[in-house]
Amino acid sequence: MTDLILLRAAGPDDLDAALALHRRCSPETLARRYHGPVDEADGYLPHLLDPRHGRALAARTVSGRLVGLGHLLWDGSEAEVALLVEDAWQRRGVGSALLRSLVEMAAREQREAVYTVAPPADAGMLAVMRAVGLAVERHPEEGAVVLSARLAGRPTATALPARARG
């Protein structure tokens, strides 16, 4: 049986739920998402949930539990995408659903590309980007890899792959 996940815009009012999500995530999951000391992860949330810096999406169960967050952060003509999915909900399509919606938003905002910064050994984000149909380019950086995908000429969401499983 498939669990139903609802996506909606997230903002400052979601801070408490996002902090609770952090508490349910493993240190490894938080480190992959924030690329730094895990004990500093909570401090990023007010910025990430502030609509002045981009867009945030919440993935919630039908009962309302926040199980994932997606962020689209403005960076000139591009946008950085970032995902956090609670460990128990990983590999169940939550990240793919979040990313698909974020890419759609970036295209509507006429961003030329989306990118993410990931640890070199993290194959998860690359898999999610490919699962939603992005042609991903890898750019090694010191201690990380930048995964980018051009959006110019990209079809709208109605033409994106309907596959919701990542």
mmCIF file of C-alpha atoms in Angstrom:
data_model
loop_
_atom_site.group_PDB
_atom_site.id
_atom_site.type_symbol
_atom_site.label_atom_id
_atom_site.label_comp_id
_atom_site.label_asym_id
_atom_site.label_seq_id
_atom_site.Cartn_x
_atom_site.Cartn_y
_atom_site.Cartn_z
ATOM 1 C CA MET A 1 0.000 0.000 0.000
ATOM 2 C CA THR A 2 1.289 3.462 -0.920
ATOM 3 C CA ASP A 3 1.331 6.194 1.705
ATOM 4 C CA LEU A 4 -0.265 9.428 0.594
ATOM 5 C CA ILE A 5 1.937 12.506 0.879
ATOM 6 C CA LEU A 6 0.639 16.026 0.411
ATOM 7 C CA LEU A 7 2.900 18.835 -0.794
ATOM 8 C CA ARG A 8 2.267 22.437 0.115
ATOM 9 C CA ALA A 9 4.190 25.660 0.458
ATOM 10 C CA ALA A 10 6.189 25.948 3.662
ATOM 11 C CA GLY A 11 7.147 29.100 5.506
ATOM 12 C CA PRO A 12 8.052 30.547 8.898
ATOM 13 C CA ASP A 13 4.925 29.037 10.490
ATOM 14 C CA ASP A 14 6.394 25.581 9.803
ATOM 15 C CA LEU A 15 9.486 26.137 11.954
ATOM 16 C CA ASP A 16 8.337 23.972 14.892
ATOM 17 C CA ALA A 17 7.403 21.078 12.592
ATOM 18 C CA ALA A 18 10.740 21.435 10.762
ATOM 19 C CA LEU A 19 12.633 21.332 14.066
ATOM 20 C CA ALA A 20 10.724 18.161 14.985
ATOM 21 C CA LEU A 21 11.662 16.705 11.570
ATOM 22 C CA HIS A 22 15.327 17.422 12.352
ATOM 23 C CA ARG A 23 14.990 15.521 15.644
ATOM 24 C CA ARG A 24 13.665 12.458 13.775
ATOM 25 C CA CYS A 25 16.476 12.500 11.184
ATOM 26 C CA SER A 26 19.729 10.642 11.741
ATOM 27 C CA PRO A 27 22.948 12.630 12.077
ATOM 28 C CA GLU A 28 24.027 11.178 8.692
ATOM 29 C CA THR A 29 20.888 12.476 6.979
ATOM 30 C CA LEU A 30 21.318 15.935 8.495
ATOM 31 C CA ALA A 31 25.026 15.998 7.559
ATOM 32 C CA ARG A 32 24.225 15.095 3.924
ATOM 33 C CA ARG A 33 21.638 17.878 3.761
ATOM 34 C CA TYR A 34 23.532 20.666 5.525
ATOM 35 C CA HIS A 35 27.186 19.788 4.754
ATOM 36 C CA GLY A 36 28.365 20.871 8.145
ATOM 37 C CA PRO A 37 28.148 20.227 11.862
ATOM 38 C CA VAL A 38 24.842 18.549 12.666
ATOM 39 C CA ASP A 39 24.382 20.630 15.814
ATOM 40 C CA GLU A 40 24.104 23.741 13.598
ATOM 41 C CA ALA A 41 21.336 22.383 11.343
ATOM 42 C CA ASP A 42 18.459 23.928 13.327
ATOM 43 C CA GLY A 43 19.983 27.378 12.860
ATOM 44 C CA TYR A 44 19.509 27.201 9.073
ATOM 45 C CA LEU A 45 15.754 26.712 9.183
ATOM 46 C CA PRO A 46 14.598 30.331 9.739
ATOM 47 C CA HIS A 47 16.527 31.395 6.618
ATOM 48 C CA LEU A 48 15.356 28.410 4.554
ATOM 49 C CA LEU A 49 11.709 28.965 5.478
ATOM 50 C CA ASP A 50 11.848 32.710 4.701
ATOM 51 C CA PRO A 51 10.189 33.362 1.310
ATOM 52 C CA ARG A 52 12.583 36.259 0.615
ATOM 53 C CA HIS A 53 15.325 33.729 -0.155
ATOM 54 C CA GLY A 54 13.372 31.300 -2.329
ATOM 55 C CA ARG A 55 10.620 28.760 -1.916
ATOM 56 C CA ALA A 56 10.129 25.919 0.527
ATOM 57 C CA LEU A 57 7.842 22.913 0.178
ATOM 58 C CA ALA A 58 6.582 20.686 2.943
ATOM 59 C CA ALA A 59 5.796 17.011 2.413
ATOM 60 C CA ARG A 60 3.223 15.923 4.979
ATOM 61 C CA THR A 61 1.341 12.748 5.660
ATOM 62 C CA VAL A 62 -2.449 12.955 5.563
ATOM 63 C CA SER A 63 -2.331 13.121 9.363
ATOM 64 C CA GLY A 64 -0.179 16.277 9.065
ATOM 65 C CA ARG A 65 3.242 14.956 10.090
ATOM 66 C CA LEU A 66 6.081 16.731 8.278
ATOM 67 C CA VAL A 67 8.263 14.026 6.690
ATOM 68 C CA GLY A 68 10.200 16.073 4.142
ATOM 69 C CA LEU A 69 11.257 19.573 3.191
ATOM 70 C CA GLY A 70 12.397 20.861 -0.159
ATOM 71 C CA HIS A 71 14.080 24.199 -0.717
ATOM 72 C CA LEU A 72 14.555 26.273 -3.846
ATOM 73 C CA LEU A 73 17.023 29.069 -3.112
ATOM 74 C CA TRP A 74 17.485 31.923 -5.571
ATOM 75 C CA ASP A 75 20.994 32.293 -6.955
ATOM 76 C CA GLY A 76 20.913 34.776 -9.821
ATOM 77 C CA SER A 77 19.557 33.120 -12.954
ATOM 78 C CA GLU A 78 19.803 29.712 -11.271
ATOM 79 C CA ALA A 79 18.305 28.123 -8.185
ATOM 80 C CA GLU A 80 19.830 25.774 -5.661
ATOM 81 C CA VAL A 81 17.634 22.825 -4.737
ATOM 82 C CA ALA A 82 17.959 20.961 -1.459
ATOM 83 C CA LEU A 83 15.975 18.129 0.056
ATOM 84 C CA LEU A 84 15.585 16.667 3.505
ATOM 85 C CA VAL A 85 13.511 13.521 3.951
ATOM 86 C CA GLU A 86 13.030 11.784 7.268
ATOM 87 C CA ASP A 87 14.998 8.513 7.338
ATOM 88 C CA ALA A 88 11.887 6.323 7.636
ATOM 89 C CA TRP A 89 10.434 7.978 4.508
ATOM 90 C CA GLN A 90 13.493 7.791 2.264
ATOM 91 C CA ARG A 91 13.291 5.743 -0.953
ATOM 92 C CA ARG A 92 9.498 6.052 -0.942
ATOM 93 C CA GLY A 93 9.125 8.816 -3.551
ATOM 94 C CA VAL A 94 9.001 11.790 -1.189
ATOM 95 C CA GLY A 95 12.247 13.331 -2.451
ATOM 96 C CA SER A 96 11.234 12.812 -6.079
ATOM 97 C CA ALA A 97 7.861 14.466 -5.505
ATOM 98 C CA LEU A 98 9.491 17.424 -3.763
ATOM 99 C CA LEU A 99 12.164 17.826 -6.433
ATOM 100 C CA ARG A 100 9.667 17.558 -9.294
ATOM 101 C CA SER A 101 7.629 20.408 -7.774
ATOM 102 C CA LEU A 102 10.722 22.517 -7.080
ATOM 103 C CA VAL A 103 11.923 22.123 -10.671
ATOM 104 C CA GLU A 104 8.479 23.161 -11.890
ATOM 105 C CA MET A 105 8.660 26.272 -9.676
ATOM 106 C CA ALA A 106 12.151 27.120 -10.938
ATOM 107 C CA ALA A 107 10.974 26.812 -14.544
ATOM 108 C CA ARG A 108 7.970 29.070 -13.827
ATOM 109 C CA GLU A 109 10.347 31.599 -12.276
ATOM 110 C CA GLN A 110 12.373 31.388 -15.522
ATOM 111 C CA ARG A 111 15.527 30.113 -13.839
ATOM 112 C CA GLU A 112 18.035 28.784 -16.354
ATOM 113 C CA ALA A 113 19.203 25.875 -14.217
ATOM 114 C CA VAL A 114 18.918 24.149 -10.890
ATOM 115 C CA TYR A 115 21.825 22.722 -8.946
ATOM 116 C CA THR A 116 22.616 21.046 -5.680
ATOM 117 C CA VAL A 117 25.800 20.591 -3.708
ATOM 118 C CA ALA A 118 26.306 17.067 -2.380
ATOM 119 C CA PRO A 119 29.014 15.062 -0.689
ATOM 120 C CA PRO A 120 31.025 13.150 -3.323
ATOM 121 C CA ALA A 121 29.844 9.750 -2.055
ATOM 122 C CA ASP A 122 26.147 10.716 -1.900
ATOM 123 C CA ALA A 123 24.471 8.931 -4.800
ATOM 124 C CA GLY A 124 20.976 9.665 -3.459
ATOM 125 C CA MET A 125 20.553 13.169 -4.806
ATOM 126 C CA LEU A 126 21.929 12.199 -8.209
ATOM 127 C CA ALA A 127 19.431 9.325 -8.347
ATOM 128 C CA VAL A 128 16.530 11.599 -7.407
ATOM 129 C CA MET A 129 17.507 14.199 -10.011
ATOM 130 C CA ARG A 130 17.689 11.533 -12.697
ATOM 131 C CA ALA A 131 14.416 9.952 -11.521
ATOM 132 C CA VAL A 132 12.554 13.181 -12.251
ATOM 133 C CA GLY A 133 14.023 13.339 -15.741
ATOM 134 C CA LEU A 134 16.811 15.881 -15.321
ATOM 135 C CA ALA A 135 19.919 15.662 -17.497
ATOM 136 C CA VAL A 136 22.478 16.043 -14.734
ATOM 137 C CA GLU A 137 26.014 17.359 -15.112
ATOM 138 C CA ARG A 138 28.560 16.619 -12.375
ATOM 139 C CA HIS A 139 31.125 19.245 -11.388
ATOM 140 C CA PRO A 140 33.651 18.160 -8.739
ATOM 141 C CA GLU A 141 34.441 20.762 -6.103
ATOM 142 C CA GLU A 142 36.745 20.549 -3.118
ATOM 143 C CA GLY A 143 35.083 18.028 -0.801
ATOM 144 C CA ALA A 144 31.793 18.060 -2.742
ATOM 145 C CA VAL A 145 30.164 17.600 -6.114
ATOM 146 C CA VAL A 146 27.831 20.109 -7.744
ATOM 147 C CA LEU A 147 25.023 18.450 -9.664
ATOM 148 C CA SER A 148 23.386 20.813 -12.146
ATOM 149 C CA ALA A 149 20.658 20.623 -14.762
ATOM 150 C CA ARG A 150 19.683 23.209 -17.355
ATOM 151 C CA LEU A 151 16.001 24.130 -17.513
ATOM 152 C CA ALA A 152 15.927 26.095 -20.791
ATOM 153 C CA GLY A 153 13.408 24.482 -23.104
ATOM 154 C CA ARG A 154 12.280 22.128 -20.347
ATOM 155 C CA PRO A 155 8.694 20.933 -20.645
ATOM 156 C CA THR A 156 6.163 22.129 -18.100
ATOM 157 C CA ALA A 157 5.068 19.958 -15.202
ATOM 158 C CA THR A 158 2.216 18.438 -17.178
ATOM 159 C CA ALA A 159 4.824 16.878 -19.445
ATOM 160 C CA LEU A 160 7.196 15.790 -16.672
ATOM 161 C CA PRO A 161 7.389 12.070 -15.977
ATOM 162 C CA ALA A 162 4.403 11.041 -13.882
ATOM 163 C CA ARG A 163 6.474 8.524 -11.959
ATOM 164 C CA ALA A 164 6.281 9.557 -8.303
ATOM 165 C CA ARG A 165 8.591 6.877 -6.961
ATOM 166 C CA GLY A 166 12.254 7.786 -6.500
#
